[in-house]
């Protein structure tokens, strides 16, 4: 763990590679350094097919994307997401300072409570989407009560750290938990399996978190995830990750799952992927993420791009992220054009693939607001071939989160 005090089945696998670089003084060129996860040898021993993603060697699949996807929907899948950035924030008025960059109600976040939020740019675009939790007195990070734990995307974590260091005052300390592993256990039987290994986790509900222990190792467990299913994310010391993963996979409900199924699961759940469905030119309103703009913050402003974002809320954006069901069996991939009545390109597909649960090709796209109503027929063009699709409400598969009550 390093202390960094602030001073002053889709195309995703080929587009988000290599975020760690070193300078080769002999060649005079930047050389990509692909890093290894704490569980690298464990994945390989279990037959994981490894690919470079976000600067790490990661398992794309074990026995097949379709089988792993359906297993997670029916049982419980274990995902290694240790490439994600885990950050701690502490210091005077840290919640108020974070609100200068995030549009959520951070001040009102209770201890052990989580919130989905966005790291915004001055133009109202999105640097990254993230999860943030207020820590209580009991936490495994040996940090003061009232500090914040944040998880950011692996492909953007270094850029995120740069933005955070630049804009937060010196008094706010940023701690990058670079020696922590992060595992996600997802699926309807996740709670049954995890409760055997970590008694007490069943007391959590969606978007809450607490400290637990496994074989003397401190855990930070949240009831959250990126599949639309019930599930948990577990932060733990990297050296404890293998024994913990072994204990979980010893449960009959659990199998290891790769990046391929993680992507198809999140797509069915209607969840955006940064760098594909979200970027610096996309606002929260266009991305249909208005729920991340807390009521108090909408009224008070004070976050980057608030004037543009609030104007879009009142008048509507030019384009909007929508879900599509594509006719036939051929998936339409990222980059396919949305074609208007006059034959011109009026939008684009940002994620797409075959949905095993839906048993149809699905996609997300940005389309003009006039075409964003469910039931609207859409024409798509990909590699010289025309496809037809229909706008539908997301998620494609209902979320099954376990909420209070």
Coordinates of C-alpha atoms in Angstrom, one line a residue:
X1 CA 0.0 0.0 0.0
X2 CA 1.5 3.3 -1.0
X3 CA 0.7 6.6 0.5
X4 CA 0.3 9.4 -2.1
X5 CA -0.3 12.7 -0.4
X6 CA -1.8 15.3 -2.7
X7 CA 0.8 18.0 -3.3
X8 CA -0.5 20.8 -5.4
X9 CA -16.7 -10.7 -26.3
X10 CA -16.7 -7.3 -27.5
X11 CA -14.0 -4.9 -28.7
X12 CA -13.2 -3.8 -25.2
X13 CA -10.4 -6.3 -25.0
X14 CA -8.5 -4.7 -27.9
X15 CA -9.1 -1.1 -27.0
X16 CA -8.3 -0.7 -23.3
X17 CA -4.9 -2.2 -23.2
X18 CA -1.6 -1.0 -21.8
X19 CA -2.0 1.8 -19.3
X20 CA 1.4 1.3 -17.6
X21 CA 4.5 2.5 -19.4
X22 CA 8.2 2.8 -18.9
X23 CA 10.8 4.6 -21.0
X24 CA 13.2 2.5 -22.9
X25 CA 16.3 4.7 -22.9
X26 CA 18.1 2.5 -25.6
X27 CA 15.3 2.5 -28.1
X28 CA 14.0 5.9 -27.1
X29 CA 10.4 4.6 -27.2
X30 CA 7.6 4.1 -24.7
X31 CA 7.3 0.4 -23.8
X32 CA 4.0 -1.1 -22.5
X33 CA 4.5 -3.0 -19.3
X34 CA 1.8 -5.5 -18.8
X35 CA 1.4 -6.2 -15.1
X36 CA 0.2 -9.3 -13.3
X37 CA -2.7 -9.7 -10.9
X38 CA -2.2 -11.2 -7.5
X39 CA -4.1 -14.3 -8.8
X40 CA -2.2 -14.6 -12.1
X41 CA -0.9 -18.1 -11.5
X42 CA -4.2 -19.2 -10.0
X43 CA -6.1 -18.1 -13.1
X44 CA -3.6 -20.0 -15.4
X45 CA -3.8 -23.1 -13.3
X46 CA -7.5 -23.1 -13.6
X47 CA -7.4 -22.8 -17.4
X48 CA -8.0 -19.1 -17.7
X49 CA -7.2 -17.8 -21.2
X50 CA -5.2 -14.6 -20.5
X51 CA -5.4 -11.4 -22.5
X52 CA -3.9 -7.9 -22.0
X53 CA -6.5 -5.5 -20.6
X54 CA -6.1 -2.1 -18.9
X55 CA -2.4 -2.8 -18.5
X56 CA -2.8 -6.2 -16.9
X57 CA -2.9 -9.9 -18.0
X58 CA -6.5 -10.9 -17.2
X59 CA -8.6 -14.0 -17.8
X60 CA -11.0 -13.5 -20.7
X61 CA -12.6 -16.9 -20.2
X62 CA -12.2 -20.4 -18.6
X63 CA -14.7 -22.8 -20.2
X64 CA -16.5 -20.4 -22.5
X65 CA -18.2 -17.1 -22.3
X66 CA -21.7 -18.4 -22.9
X67 CA -21.4 -21.1 -20.2
X68 CA -19.9 -18.7 -17.7
X69 CA -22.5 -16.0 -18.4
X70 CA -25.4 -18.5 -17.8
X71 CA -23.7 -20.0 -14.7
X72 CA -23.5 -16.5 -13.1
X73 CA -27.2 -15.8 -13.9
X74 CA -28.2 -19.1 -12.2
X75 CA -25.6 -19.6 -9.5
X76 CA -22.5 -17.5 -8.5
X77 CA -19.5 -16.4 -10.5
X78 CA -16.1 -15.2 -9.1
X79 CA -14.5 -12.3 -11.0
X80 CA -11.0 -11.0 -10.4
X81 CA -11.3 -7.2 -10.7
X82 CA -8.0 -6.4 -9.0
X83 CA -7.0 -4.1 -11.9
X84 CA -9.5 -1.5 -10.7
X85 CA -8.2 1.4 -8.7
X86 CA -8.9 1.4 -5.0
X87 CA -8.4 4.8 -3.4
X88 CA -8.8 6.3 0.1
X89 CA -9.5 10.0 0.8
X90 CA -9.1 11.6 4.2
X91 CA -8.5 15.1 5.7
X92 CA -10.4 18.2 6.7
X93 CA -13.8 18.6 5.1
X94 CA -13.0 15.8 2.7
X95 CA -16.7 15.3 1.8
X96 CA -17.1 18.9 0.8
X97 CA -13.9 18.8 -1.2
X98 CA -15.0 15.7 -3.1
X99 CA -18.3 17.4 -4.0
X100 CA -16.3 19.9 -6.0
X101 CA -15.5 17.1 -8.5
X102 CA -18.5 14.7 -8.0
X103 CA -22.2 15.6 -8.5
X104 CA -23.5 13.3 -5.8
X105 CA -24.5 14.1 -2.2
X106 CA -21.3 13.0 -0.6
X107 CA -21.9 15.1 2.6
X108 CA -25.1 13.2 3.2
X109 CA -23.6 9.7 2.7
X110 CA -23.9 7.7 5.9
X111 CA -21.2 5.4 7.3
X112 CA -21.0 2.1 5.4
X113 CA -23.2 3.6 2.6
X114 CA -22.2 3.6 -1.0
X115 CA -23.0 5.8 -4.0
X116 CA -22.5 5.6 -7.7
X117 CA -21.0 8.8 -8.9
X118 CA -19.1 10.5 -11.7
X119 CA -15.7 12.3 -11.9
X120 CA -16.7 15.3 -14.0
X121 CA -14.7 17.5 -16.4
X122 CA -15.1 21.3 -16.7
X123 CA -17.2 20.8 -19.8
X124 CA -19.7 18.5 -18.0
X125 CA -18.1 15.4 -19.7
X126 CA -17.1 12.4 -17.7
X127 CA -13.6 11.5 -16.7
X128 CA -14.8 8.3 -15.1
X129 CA -17.7 6.6 -13.3
X130 CA -17.0 5.2 -9.8
X131 CA -18.3 3.9 -6.5
X132 CA -17.7 5.8 -3.3
X133 CA -18.3 4.7 0.3
X134 CA -18.0 6.6 3.6
X135 CA -16.0 4.5 6.1
X136 CA -16.9 4.1 9.8
X137 CA -14.7 3.6 12.8
X138 CA -14.4 -0.1 12.0
X139 CA -12.6 -0.5 8.7
X140 CA -9.7 -2.6 7.5
X141 CA -7.6 0.3 6.1
X142 CA -6.3 1.7 9.4
X143 CA -7.7 5.1 8.5
X144 CA -9.8 7.6 10.4
X145 CA -13.6 7.5 10.7
X146 CA -15.3 9.5 8.0
X147 CA -12.7 8.8 5.3
X148 CA -13.9 7.7 1.9
X149 CA -13.1 4.5 -0.1
X150 CA -13.5 4.9 -3.9
X151 CA -13.3 2.3 -6.7
X152 CA -12.5 3.6 -10.2
X153 CA -12.0 1.9 -13.5
X154 CA -8.7 0.1 -14.2
X155 CA -8.1 1.7 -17.6
X156 CA -8.5 5.2 -16.2
X157 CA -7.1 5.0 -12.7
X158 CA -3.9 6.8 -13.4
X159 CA -5.6 9.6 -15.2
X160 CA -8.2 9.8 -12.4
X161 CA -5.4 10.1 -9.9
X162 CA -3.9 13.0 -11.9
X163 CA -7.2 14.8 -11.9
X164 CA -7.8 14.3 -8.2
X165 CA -4.3 15.4 -7.3
X166 CA -4.6 18.5 -9.4
X167 CA -8.0 19.7 -8.1
X168 CA -8.1 18.5 -4.4
X169 CA -6.3 20.7 -1.9
X170 CA -3.0 19.6 -0.2
X171 CA -4.9 18.9 3.1
X172 CA -6.8 16.0 1.4
X173 CA -4.7 12.8 1.5
X174 CA -5.1 10.3 -1.4
X175 CA -4.0 6.8 -0.6
X176 CA -3.8 4.4 -3.5
X177 CA -4.3 0.8 -2.3
X178 CA -2.1 -0.7 -4.9
X179 CA -1.4 -3.9 -2.9
X180 CA -5.1 -4.7 -2.4
X181 CA -6.8 -7.3 -4.5
X182 CA -10.5 -6.9 -5.4
X183 CA -12.8 -9.8 -6.1
X184 CA -16.5 -9.8 -7.1
X185 CA -18.8 -12.7 -6.3
X186 CA -22.0 -12.3 -8.4
X187 CA -25.2 -14.2 -8.9
X188 CA -28.3 -15.4 -7.0
X189 CA -26.4 -17.9 -4.9
X190 CA -23.5 -15.6 -4.1
X191 CA -24.9 -14.8 -0.6
X192 CA -25.2 -18.5 0.2
X193 CA -21.7 -19.3 -0.8
X194 CA -20.0 -16.2 0.8
X195 CA -21.9 -16.6 4.1
X196 CA -20.2 -20.0 4.6
X197 CA -16.8 -18.5 4.1
X198 CA -17.4 -15.0 5.7
X199 CA -20.2 -15.3 8.3
X200 CA -22.3 -12.2 8.7
X201 CA -22.2 -10.8 5.1
X202 CA -25.9 -11.7 4.6
X203 CA -26.7 -8.8 6.9
X204 CA -25.6 -6.4 4.1
X205 CA -28.1 -5.0 1.6
X206 CA -27.5 -3.4 -1.8
X207 CA -25.1 -0.5 -1.7
X208 CA -23.9 -1.0 1.9
X209 CA -20.5 -2.2 3.1
X210 CA -18.7 -3.3 6.3
X211 CA -15.5 -4.8 7.6
X212 CA -15.2 -8.6 8.0
X213 CA -12.3 -11.0 8.4
X214 CA -11.1 -14.2 6.7
X215 CA -8.4 -16.3 8.4
X216 CA -7.0 -13.3 10.2
X217 CA -7.1 -11.1 7.0
X218 CA -9.1 -7.9 7.0
X219 CA -11.8 -7.7 4.4
X220 CA -13.9 -4.8 3.1
X221 CA -17.1 -6.2 1.7
X222 CA -19.8 -4.4 -0.2
X223 CA -23.1 -5.7 -1.5
X224 CA -22.7 -4.4 -5.0
X225 CA -21.5 -5.4 -8.5
X226 CA -21.5 -5.0 -12.2
X227 CA -23.8 -7.7 -13.5
X228 CA -27.3 -6.7 -12.4
X229 CA -27.4 -9.7 -10.1
X230 CA -27.2 -9.8 -6.3
X231 CA -23.6 -10.0 -5.3
X232 CA -20.6 -8.7 -3.4
X233 CA -17.2 -7.0 -4.0
X234 CA -14.4 -7.9 -1.6
X235 CA -11.3 -5.9 -1.0
X236 CA -8.5 -7.8 0.7
X237 CA -4.7 -8.0 0.9
X238 CA -3.1 -9.3 -2.3
X239 CA -1.3 -12.0 -0.5
X240 CA -4.5 -13.4 0.9
X241 CA -6.3 -13.5 -2.5
X242 CA -5.4 -17.0 -3.6
X243 CA -6.5 -18.8 -0.4
X244 CA -9.7 -16.7 -0.3
X245 CA -10.5 -17.5 -4.0
X246 CA -9.8 -21.2 -3.3
X247 CA -12.2 -21.1 -0.4
X248 CA -14.9 -19.5 -2.5
X249 CA -14.5 -21.9 -5.5
X250 CA -14.7 -24.9 -3.1
X251 CA -18.3 -23.9 -2.7
X252 CA -20.6 -25.8 -5.1
X253 CA -22.3 -22.6 -6.2
X254 CA -19.1 -20.9 -7.4
X255 CA -17.0 -21.0 -10.6
X256 CA -14.4 -18.5 -11.8
X257 CA -15.6 -16.2 -14.5
X258 CA -13.7 -14.2 -17.1
X259 CA -13.8 -10.8 -18.7
X260 CA -15.9 -12.0 -21.6
X261 CA -18.9 -12.9 -19.5
X262 CA -18.4 -9.9 -17.3
X263 CA -19.0 -7.7 -20.3
X264 CA -22.0 -9.6 -21.6
X265 CA -23.5 -9.6 -18.1
X266 CA -23.1 -5.9 -17.7
X267 CA -24.5 -5.2 -21.2
X268 CA -27.6 -7.2 -20.4
X269 CA -27.9 -5.2 -17.2
X270 CA -27.8 -1.9 -19.1
X271 CA -24.6 -0.8 -17.3
X272 CA -22.3 1.5 -19.2
X273 CA -18.5 0.8 -19.7
X274 CA -16.2 3.8 -19.5
X275 CA -14.2 4.5 -22.7
X276 CA -17.0 2.9 -24.7
X277 CA -20.4 4.2 -23.5
X278 CA -19.0 7.1 -21.5
X279 CA -16.2 9.6 -22.3
X280 CA -15.1 13.2 -21.9
X281 CA -17.6 14.4 -24.5
X282 CA -20.6 12.7 -22.9
X283 CA -22.6 14.3 -20.2
X284 CA -24.5 12.5 -17.4
X285 CA -27.8 13.6 -19.0
X286 CA -27.0 12.3 -22.5
X287 CA -25.7 9.0 -20.9
X288 CA -29.1 8.6 -19.1
X289 CA -27.3 8.8 -15.7
X290 CA -29.4 11.6 -14.2
X291 CA -29.9 9.6 -11.0
X292 CA -26.2 10.3 -10.2
X293 CA -27.1 14.0 -9.9
X294 CA -28.3 14.3 -6.3
X295 CA -31.3 16.7 -5.7
X296 CA -29.3 19.0 -3.3
X297 CA -26.4 19.2 -5.7
X298 CA -28.7 20.0 -8.7
X299 CA -30.1 22.9 -6.6
X300 CA -26.8 24.1 -5.3
X301 CA -24.5 23.4 -8.3
X302 CA -20.8 23.7 -7.5
X303 CA -19.6 20.7 -9.5
X304 CA -17.7 20.8 -12.8
X305 CA -19.9 21.6 -15.8
X306 CA -23.0 22.1 -13.7
X307 CA -24.4 25.0 -15.8
X308 CA -24.3 22.8 -19.0
X309 CA -25.6 19.8 -17.2
X310 CA -28.5 21.5 -15.6
X311 CA -29.5 23.2 -18.8
X312 CA -29.6 19.8 -20.5
X313 CA -31.8 18.5 -17.7
X314 CA -34.2 21.4 -18.4
X315 CA -34.1 21.4 -22.2
X316 CA -33.0 17.9 -23.0
X317 CA -29.8 16.7 -24.6
X318 CA -29.1 16.4 -28.3
X319 CA -28.5 12.7 -28.1
X320 CA -29.3 10.0 -25.6
X321 CA -28.0 6.5 -24.7
X322 CA -30.6 3.9 -25.4
X323 CA -30.9 0.1 -25.5
X324 CA -31.4 -1.8 -28.8
X325 CA -32.7 -5.2 -29.7
X326 CA -31.2 -6.1 -33.0
X327 CA -33.1 -8.3 -35.5
X328 CA -31.6 -11.6 -36.6
X329 CA -28.7 -13.4 -34.9
X330 CA -25.8 -11.2 -36.0
X331 CA -24.5 -8.9 -33.2
X332 CA -23.8 -5.3 -34.1
X333 CA -20.6 -4.1 -32.5
X334 CA -19.2 -0.9 -31.2
X335 CA -18.7 1.7 -33.9
X336 CA -21.6 0.7 -36.1
X337 CA -23.5 3.8 -37.4
X338 CA -27.1 4.8 -36.6
X339 CA -28.5 5.8 -40.0
X340 CA -31.1 8.5 -40.4
X341 CA -33.9 8.6 -43.0
X342 CA -31.7 10.5 -45.4
X343 CA -28.9 8.0 -45.2
X344 CA -26.6 10.1 -43.1
X345 CA -25.0 9.0 -39.9
X346 CA -26.9 10.4 -36.9
X347 CA -25.6 8.3 -34.0
X348 CA -23.4 5.3 -33.1
X349 CA -23.4 2.0 -31.3
X350 CA -21.1 2.1 -28.3
X351 CA -21.5 -1.5 -27.0
X352 CA -23.0 -4.6 -28.6
X353 CA -23.0 -8.3 -28.6
X354 CA -25.1 -11.5 -28.3
X355 CA -27.1 -11.7 -25.0
X356 CA -27.2 -15.2 -23.7
X357 CA -30.1 -14.6 -21.3
X358 CA -32.2 -12.6 -23.8
X359 CA -31.1 -15.0 -26.7
X360 CA -30.9 -12.1 -29.1
X361 CA -28.2 -9.5 -30.2
X362 CA -28.4 -6.3 -28.1
X363 CA -26.6 -3.0 -28.1
X364 CA -26.3 0.4 -26.5
X365 CA -26.2 3.4 -28.8
X366 CA -26.4 7.2 -28.8
X367 CA -29.2 8.4 -31.0
X368 CA -31.0 11.8 -31.5
X369 CA -33.6 12.4 -28.8
X370 CA -36.3 12.1 -31.5
X371 CA -35.3 8.5 -32.0
X372 CA -34.9 7.6 -28.3
X373 CA -38.5 6.5 -27.4
X374 CA -38.9 2.8 -26.8
X375 CA -40.5 1.1 -29.8
X376 CA -38.8 3.3 -32.3
X377 CA -37.3 1.5 -35.3
X378 CA -33.6 2.1 -36.0
X379 CA -31.4 1.4 -39.0
X380 CA -27.8 0.5 -38.3
X381 CA -24.8 0.1 -40.7
X382 CA -21.8 -2.1 -40.0
X383 CA -19.1 -3.0 -42.5
X384 CA -21.4 -2.2 -45.4
X385 CA -24.3 -4.3 -44.1
X386 CA -27.6 -2.9 -42.9
X387 CA -29.2 -4.1 -39.7
X388 CA -32.6 -3.3 -38.2
X389 CA -33.2 -2.7 -34.5
X390 CA -35.8 -1.4 -32.0
X391 CA -35.2 0.9 -29.1
X392 CA -36.1 -0.7 -25.8
X393 CA -36.0 0.3 -22.2
X394 CA -33.0 -0.9 -20.2
X395 CA -32.0 -3.0 -18.4
X396 CA -32.5 -5.8 -20.9
X397 CA -32.6 -8.3 -18.0
X398 CA -34.2 -7.1 -14.7
X399 CA -31.8 -6.2 -11.9
X400 CA -32.0 -8.6 -8.9
X401 CA -30.4 -6.5 -6.2
X402 CA -31.3 -7.2 -2.5
X403 CA -32.6 -4.0 -1.1
X404 CA -33.6 -3.0 2.5
X405 CA -37.1 -4.3 3.2

